Short mmCIF file of C-alpha atoms in Angstrom, two decimals:
data_model
loop_
_atom_site.label_atom_id
_atom_site.label_comp_id
_atom_site.label_asym_id
_atom_site.label_seq_id
_atom_site.Cartn_x
_atom_site.Cartn_y
_atom_site.Cartn_z
CA MET H 250 -8.38 12.86 1.43
CA SER H 251 -11.69 14.04 2.79
CA SER H 252 -13.51 10.76 2.45
CA ASN H 253 -13.13 7.83 4.76
CA ALA H 254 -13.29 5.14 2.10
CA PRO H 255 -9.90 3.50 1.71
CA ARG H 256 -7.91 4.35 -1.39
CA HIS H 257 -6.80 1.59 -3.73
CA THR H 258 -3.62 1.48 -5.75
CA ALA H 259 -3.53 0.60 -9.48
CA LEU H 260 -2.34 -2.89 -8.35
CA ASP H 261 -5.30 -3.63 -6.06
CA ALA H 262 -6.92 -6.32 -8.16
CA LEU H 263 -3.55 -8.00 -8.59
CA HIS H 264 -2.97 -8.12 -4.84
CA ARG H 265 -6.29 -9.73 -4.34
CA SER H 266 -5.71 -12.26 -7.07
CA LEU H 267 -2.50 -13.17 -5.27
CA GLY H 268 -4.46 -13.77 -2.07
CA ALA H 269 -2.86 -10.87 -0.16
CA THR H 270 -3.97 -10.09 3.34
CA MET H 271 -4.88 -6.43 3.08
CA THR H 272 -4.61 -3.74 5.70
CA ASP H 273 -5.47 -0.07 6.08
CA PHE H 274 -2.35 2.04 5.97
CA ALA H 275 -2.66 5.85 6.07
CA GLY H 276 -6.04 5.66 4.37
CA TRP H 277 -4.88 3.19 1.73
CA ASP H 278 -5.86 -0.46 1.41
CA MET H 279 -2.38 -2.08 1.09
CA PRO H 280 -1.04 -5.60 1.02
CA LEU H 281 0.20 -6.61 4.50
CA ARG H 282 1.55 -9.99 3.34
CA TYR H 283 0.89 -12.52 0.60
CA GLY H 284 1.94 -15.59 2.51
CA SER H 285 4.43 -15.84 5.30
CA GLU H 286 5.86 -12.40 6.18
CA ARG H 287 9.02 -14.15 7.45
CA ASP H 288 9.54 -15.89 4.11
CA GLU H 289 8.99 -12.54 2.30
CA HIS H 290 11.57 -10.88 4.58
CA LEU H 291 14.16 -13.57 3.99
CA ALA H 292 13.52 -13.51 0.21
CA VAL H 293 14.49 -9.82 0.23
CA ARG H 294 17.63 -10.54 2.19
CA SER H 295 18.77 -13.43 0.08
CA LYS H 296 17.06 -13.05 -3.35
CA ALA H 297 14.52 -10.36 -4.25
CA GLY H 298 11.15 -8.93 -3.31
CA LEU H 299 8.55 -6.93 -5.19
CA PHE H 300 6.63 -4.20 -3.41
CA ASP H 301 3.68 -1.93 -4.22
CA LEU H 302 4.52 1.43 -2.60
CA SER H 303 1.96 3.42 -4.51
CA HIS H 304 0.66 4.95 -1.25
CA MET H 305 3.73 7.16 -0.97
CA GLY H 306 3.11 10.81 -1.62
CA GLU H 307 4.77 12.36 -4.66
CA ILE H 308 5.08 16.16 -4.97
CA THR H 309 6.72 17.83 -7.91
CA VAL H 310 8.49 21.13 -7.52
CA THR H 311 9.39 23.02 -10.68
CA GLY H 312 10.64 26.40 -11.78
CA PRO H 313 13.64 28.67 -11.70
CA GLY H 314 13.27 29.02 -7.92
CA ALA H 315 12.68 25.32 -7.17
CA ALA H 316 16.13 24.80 -5.64
CA ALA H 317 15.87 27.96 -3.54
CA LEU H 318 12.43 26.96 -2.30
CA LEU H 319 13.49 23.52 -1.27
CA ASN H 320 16.58 24.89 0.47
CA TYR H 321 14.33 27.17 2.46
CA ALA H 322 11.57 24.62 3.11
CA LEU H 323 13.71 21.58 3.99
CA VAL H 324 16.71 21.14 6.31
CA GLY H 325 19.06 19.70 3.67
CA ASN H 326 21.17 21.38 1.04
CA ILE H 327 18.92 20.49 -1.89
CA ALA H 328 20.38 23.04 -4.27
CA SER H 329 23.68 21.06 -4.16
CA VAL H 330 22.03 17.79 -5.27
CA GLY H 331 23.16 17.00 -8.78
CA VAL H 332 20.71 16.25 -11.57
CA GLY H 333 20.03 12.52 -11.46
CA ARG H 334 20.82 12.20 -7.79
CA ALA H 335 18.60 11.83 -4.70
CA ARG H 336 18.92 12.95 -1.10
CA TYR H 337 17.41 11.74 2.17
CA THR H 338 16.22 14.82 4.08
CA MET H 339 13.54 16.15 6.41
CA ILE H 340 10.95 18.95 6.58
CA CYS H 341 10.66 20.57 9.99
CA ARG H 342 8.49 23.11 11.72
CA ALA H 343 9.87 26.47 12.86
CA ASP H 344 10.31 24.89 16.31
CA GLY H 345 12.52 22.18 14.83
CA GLY H 346 9.88 19.43 15.16
CA ILE H 347 9.94 16.88 12.31
CA LEU H 348 6.97 17.06 9.95
CA ASP H 349 8.26 14.20 7.80
CA ASP H 350 11.36 12.54 6.46
CA LEU H 351 11.63 12.68 2.64
CA ILE H 352 13.56 11.55 -0.30
CA VAL H 353 14.07 14.27 -2.92
CA TYR H 354 15.10 13.36 -6.42
CA ARG H 355 16.49 16.07 -8.75
CA LEU H 356 15.09 15.02 -12.11
CA GLN H 357 16.23 18.15 -14.01
CA GLU H 358 17.96 21.41 -13.25
CA GLN H 359 14.58 22.96 -12.34
CA THR H 360 12.48 19.91 -11.54
CA TYR H 361 12.46 17.99 -8.22
CA LEU H 362 10.35 15.04 -7.07
CA VAL H 363 9.68 15.06 -3.33
CA VAL H 364 8.52 11.73 -1.92
CA ALA H 365 6.69 11.91 1.40
CA ASN H 366 5.27 9.25 3.66
CA ALA H 367 1.73 8.31 2.88
CA SER H 368 0.54 9.42 6.30
CA ASN H 369 2.15 12.86 5.83
CA ALA H 370 1.54 13.49 2.15
CA GLN H 371 -1.05 16.20 2.72
CA VAL H 372 0.94 17.85 5.56
CA VAL H 373 4.02 18.00 3.38
CA LEU H 374 2.14 19.28 0.39
CA ASP H 375 0.45 21.98 2.48
CA ALA H 376 3.80 23.04 4.08
CA LEU H 377 5.62 23.23 0.74
CA THR H 378 2.73 25.16 -0.85
CA GLU H 379 2.72 27.61 2.01
CA ARG H 380 6.51 28.00 2.05
CA ALA H 381 6.57 28.56 -1.72
CA GLY H 382 5.22 32.10 -1.33
CA GLY H 383 7.74 34.54 -2.83
CA PHE H 384 9.65 31.85 -4.75
CA ASP H 385 9.53 31.49 -8.51
CA ALA H 386 8.47 27.84 -8.23
CA VAL H 387 5.35 25.67 -8.59
CA VAL H 388 4.41 22.93 -6.13
CA ARG H 389 2.27 20.22 -7.67
CA ASP H 390 0.47 17.30 -5.96
CA ASP H 391 1.45 14.33 -8.05
CA ARG H 392 0.05 11.57 -5.83
CA ASP H 393 -2.28 10.34 -8.58
CA ALA H 394 0.32 10.66 -11.33
CA TYR H 395 2.51 7.84 -10.07
CA ALA H 396 2.37 4.22 -9.10
CA LEU H 397 5.51 3.11 -7.25
CA ILE H 398 6.90 -0.38 -7.52
CA ALA H 399 10.05 -1.42 -5.63
CA VAL H 400 12.38 -4.35 -6.42
CA GLN H 401 14.64 -4.99 -3.50
CA GLY H 402 17.31 -7.52 -2.72
CA PRO H 403 20.67 -8.81 -4.05
CA GLU H 404 19.07 -10.28 -7.15
CA SER H 405 17.27 -7.05 -8.10
CA PRO H 406 19.98 -5.61 -10.38
CA GLY H 407 20.04 -8.76 -12.48
CA ILE H 408 16.29 -8.95 -12.67
CA LEU H 409 15.93 -5.35 -13.71
CA LYS H 410 18.79 -5.62 -16.26
CA SER H 411 16.86 -8.25 -18.12
CA LEU H 412 14.03 -5.74 -18.66
CA THR H 413 15.78 -2.48 -19.40
CA ASP H 414 18.58 -0.94 -21.49
CA ALA H 415 19.18 1.72 -18.85
CA ASP H 416 22.69 1.92 -17.52
CA LEU H 417 22.12 0.29 -14.13
CA ASP H 418 25.79 -0.24 -13.48
CA GLY H 419 26.26 3.47 -13.73
CA LEU H 420 23.30 4.10 -11.43
CA LYS H 421 24.76 4.70 -7.97
CA TYR H 422 22.92 4.28 -4.63
CA TYR H 423 20.66 7.30 -4.21
CA ALA H 424 20.54 8.19 -7.90
CA GLY H 425 17.69 8.12 -10.32
CA LEU H 426 17.32 8.37 -14.08
CA PRO H 427 14.41 8.23 -16.55
CA GLY H 428 14.31 5.11 -18.66
CA THR H 429 12.13 2.25 -19.93
CA VAL H 430 11.48 -0.95 -18.04
CA ALA H 431 9.58 -3.78 -19.82
CA GLY H 432 8.47 -1.16 -22.41
CA VAL H 433 7.09 1.08 -19.62
CA PRO H 434 8.44 4.63 -19.16
CA ALA H 435 9.76 4.86 -15.60
CA LEU H 436 11.87 6.93 -13.28
CA ILE H 437 14.38 4.32 -12.15
CA ALA H 438 15.82 5.12 -8.72
CA ARG H 439 18.38 3.13 -6.76
CA THR H 440 16.78 3.77 -3.40
CA GLY H 441 14.90 1.67 -0.90
CA TYR H 442 13.86 1.01 2.66
CA THR H 443 15.13 -2.52 3.23
CA GLY H 444 18.84 -2.32 3.82
CA GLU H 445 19.41 -4.19 0.55
CA ASP H 446 20.46 -3.09 -2.88
CA GLY H 447 17.32 -2.31 -4.87
CA PHE H 448 15.34 -0.05 -7.07
CA GLU H 449 12.21 2.03 -6.87
CA LEU H 450 10.34 2.52 -10.13
CA PHE H 451 7.96 5.47 -10.50
CA VAL H 452 5.47 4.83 -13.35
CA ASP H 453 2.12 5.86 -14.70
CA PRO H 454 -0.58 4.00 -12.74
CA ALA H 455 -1.97 2.75 -16.07
CA ASP H 456 1.34 0.86 -16.65
CA ALA H 457 1.68 -0.49 -13.13
CA GLU H 458 0.10 -3.93 -13.76
CA LYS H 459 2.17 -4.52 -16.89
CA LEU H 460 5.40 -3.66 -15.10
CA TRP H 461 4.51 -5.73 -12.02
CA GLN H 462 3.74 -8.78 -14.20
CA ALA H 463 6.96 -8.35 -16.22
CA LEU H 464 9.01 -8.11 -13.03
CA THR H 465 7.24 -11.12 -11.56
CA GLU H 466 8.10 -13.19 -14.62
CA ALA H 467 11.62 -11.97 -15.00
CA GLY H 468 12.29 -12.48 -11.26
CA ALA H 469 10.75 -15.89 -10.83
CA PRO H 470 13.94 -17.84 -11.76
CA ALA H 471 15.90 -15.73 -9.26
CA GLY H 472 13.41 -16.35 -6.41
CA LEU H 473 11.66 -13.00 -6.46
CA VAL H 474 8.35 -12.99 -4.48
CA PRO H 475 5.68 -10.30 -3.88
CA CYS H 476 6.20 -8.69 -0.51
CA GLY H 477 3.83 -6.81 1.82
CA LEU H 478 4.15 -3.99 4.31
CA SER H 479 4.74 -6.34 7.21
CA CYS H 480 8.14 -7.45 5.98
CA ARG H 481 8.87 -3.96 4.82
CA ASP H 482 8.64 -2.93 8.46
CA THR H 483 10.89 -5.67 9.77
CA LEU H 484 13.41 -5.09 6.97
CA ARG H 485 13.67 -1.37 7.75
CA LEU H 486 13.84 -2.07 11.49
CA GLU H 487 16.77 -4.49 11.07
CA ALA H 488 18.46 -1.79 8.88
CA GLY H 489 17.97 0.80 11.62
CA MET H 490 15.86 3.05 9.48
CA PRO H 491 13.45 5.29 11.22
CA LEU H 492 9.66 5.25 10.55
CA TYR H 493 7.65 8.39 10.88
CA GLY H 494 5.21 8.10 13.78
CA HIS H 495 7.56 5.79 15.58
CA GLU H 496 11.14 7.09 15.74
CA LEU H 497 10.26 10.46 14.23
CA SER H 498 7.49 12.97 15.19
CA THR H 499 6.73 16.66 15.55
CA SER H 500 7.85 16.47 19.19
CA LEU H 501 11.37 15.44 18.13
CA THR H 502 14.06 17.29 16.17
CA PRO H 503 16.44 15.48 13.76
CA PHE H 504 19.08 15.76 16.51
CA ASP H 505 16.85 13.94 19.00
CA ALA H 506 16.52 11.14 16.47
CA GLY H 507 20.29 10.89 16.01
CA LEU H 508 19.89 12.17 12.46
CA GLY H 509 21.37 15.67 12.95
CA ARG H 510 23.59 15.07 9.95
CA VAL H 511 20.64 15.74 7.62
CA VAL H 512 20.51 19.35 8.84
CA LYS H 513 22.88 21.51 6.76
CA PHE H 514 23.58 24.70 8.61
CA GLU H 515 26.31 25.60 6.16
CA LYS H 516 23.87 26.13 3.31
CA GLU H 517 23.27 29.76 2.39
CA GLY H 518 20.20 31.67 3.58
CA ASP H 519 17.48 30.99 6.10
CA PHE H 520 15.44 27.82 6.33
CA VAL H 521 12.45 26.89 8.35
CA GLY H 522 13.63 25.74 11.75
CA ARG H 523 17.21 27.06 11.44
CA GLU H 524 17.18 28.90 14.79
CA ALA H 525 15.50 26.16 16.78
CA LEU H 526 17.67 23.52 15.26
CA THR H 527 20.84 25.47 16.04
CA GLU H 528 19.83 25.26 19.71
CA ALA H 529 18.88 21.62 19.37
CA ALA H 530 22.33 20.88 17.89
CA ALA H 531 24.08 22.54 20.79
CA LEU H 532 21.99 20.62 23.29
CA ALA H 533 22.58 17.29 21.57
CA GLU H 534 26.31 17.99 21.67
CA LYS H 535 26.41 18.77 25.38
CA ASN H 536 23.55 17.00 27.06
CA PRO H 537 21.40 14.79 24.89
CA PRO H 538 18.11 14.06 26.69
CA ARG H 539 17.43 10.62 25.19
CA VAL H 540 19.22 8.65 22.56
CA LEU H 541 17.90 6.21 19.96
CA VAL H 542 19.39 2.79 20.46
CA GLY H 543 18.92 -0.77 19.35
CA LEU H 544 17.75 -3.46 21.71
CA ILE H 545 18.12 -7.21 21.20
CA ALA H 546 16.08 -9.61 23.32
CA GLU H 547 17.71 -12.27 25.36
CA GLY H 548 14.39 -14.06 25.49
CA ARG H 549 11.59 -14.54 22.92
CA ARG H 550 8.99 -11.99 23.86
CA VAL H 551 8.53 -9.18 21.43
CA PRO H 552 8.70 -5.54 22.51
CA ARG H 553 6.15 -3.24 20.92
CA ALA H 554 5.95 0.51 20.33
CA GLY H 555 5.14 2.30 23.54
CA TYR H 556 6.45 -0.35 25.95
CA PRO H 557 8.65 1.14 28.77
CA VAL H 558 12.38 0.50 28.88
CA VAL H 559 13.46 -0.15 32.45
CA VAL H 560 16.58 -0.43 34.58
CA GLY H 561 16.13 -1.71 38.14
CA GLY H 562 12.44 -0.88 38.11
CA GLU H 563 12.98 2.68 36.91
CA VAL H 564 11.54 3.66 33.52
CA ILE H 565 14.52 5.03 31.46
CA GLY H 566 13.01 5.03 28.00
CA GLU H 567 10.37 3.85 25.57
CA VAL H 568 10.29 1.40 22.66
CA THR H 569 9.39 3.04 19.31
CA SER H 570 9.40 -0.05 17.11
CA GLY H 571 9.77 -3.73 17.87
CA ALA H 572 9.43 -6.99 16.02
CA PRO H 573 10.84 -10.46 15.76
CA SER H 574 13.93 -10.28 13.54
CA PRO H 575 13.92 -13.02 10.94
CA THR H 576 17.64 -12.37 10.21
CA LEU H 577 18.82 -12.39 13.85
CA GLY H 578 16.28 -15.00 15.03
CA ARG H 579 15.41 -12.91 18.08
CA PRO H 580 13.13 -9.98 18.89
CA ILE H 581 14.64 -6.57 18.23
CA ALA H 582 13.54 -3.02 18.98
CA MET H 583 14.47 0.57 18.59
CA ALA H 584 14.00 2.68 21.67
CA TYR H 585 14.75 6.15 23.02
CA VAL H 586 16.60 5.76 26.33
CA ASP H 587 18.24 8.13 28.76
CA ALA H 588 21.75 8.92 27.65
CA ALA H 589 23.19 7.30 30.78
CA HIS H 590 21.92 3.91 29.65
CA ALA H 591 22.52 4.33 25.90
CA ALA H 592 26.04 2.90 25.52
CA PRO H 593 26.18 -0.40 23.69
CA GLY H 594 26.62 -3.22 26.22
CA THR H 595 24.94 -1.27 29.03
CA ALA H 596 23.93 -3.89 31.62
CA GLY H 597 20.66 -4.39 33.33
CA VAL H 598 18.38 -2.97 30.67
CA GLY H 599 14.94 -4.51 30.26
CA VAL H 600 11.65 -3.96 28.53
CA ASP H 601 8.44 -4.08 30.46
CA ILE H 602 6.39 -6.53 28.35
CA ARG H 603 2.87 -6.49 29.72
CA GLY H 604 4.11 -6.45 33.30
CA SER H 605 7.17 -8.67 33.16
CA HIS H 606 10.61 -7.14 32.75
CA GLU H 607 12.45 -8.99 29.99
CA PRO H 608 16.23 -8.58 29.65
CA TYR H 609 17.55 -6.76 26.59
CA GLU H 610 21.01 -5.97 25.27
CA VAL H 611 21.72 -2.42 24.19
CA VAL H 612 23.41 -2.31 20.76
CA ALA H 613 24.40 0.33 18.23
CA LEU H 614 22.16 0.63 15.15
CA PRO H 615 21.78 -0.83 12.62
CA PHE H 616 21.10 -4.49 13.55
CA TYR H 617 21.90 -5.57 10.03
CA ARG H 618 24.28 -4.24 7.41
CA ARG H 619 24.53 -5.91 4.01
CA GLN H 620 27.87 -7.06 2.67
CA LYS H 621 28.61 -4.64 -0.18
CA MET V 169 -8.99 -24.30 4.15
CA SER V 170 -11.32 -26.79 5.84
CA ASN V 171 -12.16 -27.17 9.49
CA PRO V 172 -12.02 -30.80 10.60
CA GLN V 173 -15.51 -32.26 11.16
CA GLN V 174 -14.58 -34.15 14.31
CA LEU V 175 -13.60 -31.02 16.26
CA ARG V 176 -15.72 -28.41 18.00
CA TYR V 177 -14.94 -24.73 17.94
CA SER V 178 -15.22 -21.59 20.10
CA LYS V 179 -15.97 -18.11 18.90
CA GLU V 180 -12.50 -17.13 20.07
CA HIS V 181 -11.20 -19.43 17.27
CA GLU V 182 -9.98 -22.33 19.42
CA TRP V 183 -10.64 -25.91 18.51
CA LEU V 184 -11.42 -28.72 20.94
CA SER V 185 -11.05 -32.43 20.24
CA GLY V 186 -13.39 -35.13 21.44
CA ALA V 187 -12.40 -36.42 24.92
CA GLU V 188 -10.29 -39.55 25.28
CA ASP V 189 -10.39 -40.78 28.88
CA GLY V 190 -11.78 -37.38 29.77
CA VAL V 191 -8.89 -35.49 28.18
CA SER V 192 -9.33 -33.17 25.20
CA THR V 193 -6.74 -31.38 23.03
CA VAL V 194 -6.95 -27.60 22.39
CA GLY V 195 -5.46 -25.56 19.54
CA ILE V 196 -6.27 -22.56 17.40
CA THR V 197 -7.91 -22.82 14.04
CA GLU V 198 -6.23 -22.35 10.70
CA HIS V 199 -8.37 -19.26 10.19
CA ALA V 200 -6.97 -17.77 13.40
CA ALA V 201 -3.41 -18.76 12.53
CA ASN V 202 -3.74 -17.08 9.13
CA ALA V 203 -5.18 -13.95 10.70
CA LEU V 204 -2.20 -13.76 13.11
CA GLY V 205 0.45 -14.18 10.55
CA ASP V 206 3.77 -15.89 11.45
CA VAL V 207 3.53 -16.90 15.12
CA VAL V 208 6.87 -16.28 16.84
CA TYR V 209 6.08 -16.86 20.53
CA VAL V 210 3.71 -19.03 22.38
CA GLN V 211 2.94 -18.85 26.07
CA LEU V 212 0.89 -21.81 27.30
CA PRO V 213 -0.75 -22.71 30.60
CA GLU V 214 1.33 -25.05 32.77
CA VAL V 215 0.48 -28.59 33.72
CA GLY V 216 -1.68 -28.45 36.82
CA ASP V 217 -3.19 -25.07 35.94
CA THR V 218 -6.93 -24.72 36.02
CA VAL V 219 -8.31 -23.12 32.88
CA THR V 220 -11.75 -21.58 32.60
CA ALA V 221 -13.96 -21.57 29.52
CA GLY V 222 -13.85 -18.15 27.83
CA GLU V 223 -10.96 -16.89 29.93
CA THR V 224 -7.41 -16.20 28.94
CA CYS V 225 -4.80 -18.87 29.70
CA GLY V 226 -1.83 -17.83 27.56
CA GLU V 227 -0.80 -15.67 24.62
CA LEU V 228 0.24 -15.98 21.02
CA GLU V 229 2.62 -13.47 19.58
CA SER V 230 3.10 -12.78 15.88
CA THR V 231 5.19 -10.38 13.88
CA LYS V 232 2.51 -7.75 14.04
CA SER V 233 0.53 -8.37 17.17
CA VAL V 234 -0.03 -10.21 20.43
CA SER V 235 -3.25 -12.09 21.05
CA ASP V 236 -4.67 -13.68 24.14
CA LEU V 237 -5.21 -17.44 24.10
CA TYR V 238 -8.66 -18.35 25.50
CA SER V 239 -9.59 -21.72 26.82
CA PRO V 240 -12.64 -23.28 25.16
CA VAL V 241 -13.40 -25.40 28.22
CA THR V 242 -12.99 -25.49 31.98
CA GLY V 243 -10.67 -28.06 33.45
CA GLU V 244 -7.16 -29.04 34.54
CA VAL V 245 -4.16 -28.80 32.16
CA VAL V 246 -2.48 -32.18 31.85
CA GLU V 247 0.01 -31.45 29.08
CA ALA V 248 1.42 -28.44 27.21
CA ASN V 249 2.92 -28.87 23.77
CA GLN V 250 6.61 -28.17 24.24
CA ASP V 251 7.22 -28.62 20.50
CA VAL V 252 5.12 -25.53 19.72
CA VAL V 253 6.86 -23.52 22.44
CA ASP V 254 10.25 -24.43 20.83
CA ASP V 255 8.95 -23.95 17.27
CA PRO V 256 5.96 -21.58 17.20
CA SER V 257 5.75 -21.78 13.41
CA LEU V 258 3.97 -25.12 13.92
CA VAL V 259 0.89 -23.06 14.77
CA ASN V 260 0.95 -21.77 11.19
CA SER V 261 2.08 -24.91 9.36
CA ALA V 262 -0.09 -27.46 11.20
CA PRO V 263 -2.68 -25.75 13.41
CA PHE V 264 -4.93 -28.81 13.63
CA GLU V 265 -2.07 -31.27 14.06
CA GLY V 266 1.47 -30.70 15.31
CA GLY V 267 0.61 -27.15 16.29
CA TRP V 268 -1.85 -28.23 19.06
CA LEU V 269 -1.39 -26.21 22.27
CA PHE V 270 -2.45 -28.10 25.35
CA LYS V 271 -4.44 -31.01 26.72
CA VAL V 272 -7.04 -30.50 29.35
CA ARG V 273 -9.02 -32.89 31.64
CA VAL V 274 -12.47 -31.39 31.04
CA ALA V 275 -14.51 -30.51 34.05
CA GLU V 276 -17.11 -28.48 32.28
CA GLU V 277 -17.90 -27.64 28.73
CA PRO V 278 -19.80 -24.56 27.57
CA LYS V 279 -23.03 -25.16 25.73
CA ASP V 280 -22.28 -22.81 22.86
CA LEU V 281 -19.33 -24.60 21.16
CA LEU V 282 -19.80 -24.73 17.38
CA SER V 283 -19.71 -27.60 14.99
CA ALA V 284 -17.28 -27.49 12.08
CA ASP V 285 -20.01 -26.21 9.71
CA GLU V 286 -21.21 -23.62 12.17
CA TYR V 287 -17.62 -22.38 12.77
CA THR V 288 -16.96 -22.26 9.01
CA GLU V 289 -19.99 -20.02 8.62
CA PHE V 290 -19.15 -17.97 11.73
CA SER V 291 -15.54 -17.30 10.66
CA GLY V 292 -16.19 -17.12 6.97
CA SER V 293 -13.35 -19.58 6.45
#
């Protein structure tokens, strides 16, 4: 990643042929939207959407010591993840600060696939490589080995079933298995970042176009549309899912972000950040500094990351993500606010939107939960 | 997309209609609407406000960003499009028609407004 030229995914030509509006994202040229981002968002909520997520960073960890390495390097209990299952977890610094949030798939007894955010791929790779010292394990940069295509939405199981013999009914949420989709070898994972049922398909970049086209054709009758990063952001925001650089950063611990549950103190042995996180857990229990909450606008102006949250003219927090919610029909935001003002229903909370204090309702996250 | 021949254009991507009884209509171009993405909030100048060519007189908010609305001419606002305030998606669906923004009694017009062909070249649209 030394050059400044944007990187292109294996689907780049396809996005352009579809008339996508492209944007730079973490050094990659990615589709922001193909048409209306609102229509794309609503398609995922009601039918299905197709995403190119090839910018995500894949790291493979193999060897007899792979489980022990990941238990030491990450905050979760990765050794306890069954083969064919996945886990949402984080990698922290020694001071407890979050380096990234991750999904780790256990592909085989001694093989894990770690998926990092595009913006942190190198940081995570470097940290895992450094922490691997003394472990009988190999850390491999597999960013170029995979294209990643996601199918998300209530129609996605039916669409995928028409293209694969894999046992999708037996594939639980947060599980992954190797299979073949439209004749393409793929790791089929039931994971996503939209709040809907859906699948993420890790394939050889050389097969990406073939798979995309097959999914497009199979999904057309069900209303599947290509979807860009813009609606991905509003979908995850409605689902209350954090985004690194917004709700998560090195200056916050998982406990600050309300995600202390990902830290597994009960696992055996030391792990990076254990001591600092033990203190952070105690502090969060007694006296949380700020709490991550949801905000729903009473008006129509959209809060943006960095805008102050105010009560009676006093700044009591800061917006980390904000957008118009296509599902709720009103602007929504996630924000860190002082614990005193964090209870759902707290009155008198506003957001300073370019100088005017707009009223907002404090709500518990998520804003949207799908009907299972 | 095509930019209507009868309109004139500013480099801030506003369009201006010819004057009828001294009143011109202002909107943003299709190129600008596409660049914004789905518009979700429109703040317009109020009737009676004086707007100045090249200065901000409102804002347009989309999913991803907020943009200032510039007036292409100097004059007095005589009407603001309430339809577009109620349904900002009109800016995307009909930027040159139902998505117009406000009407202004023109006092002064800048000399550097563009023709449709000049704007098409300028914006690459």
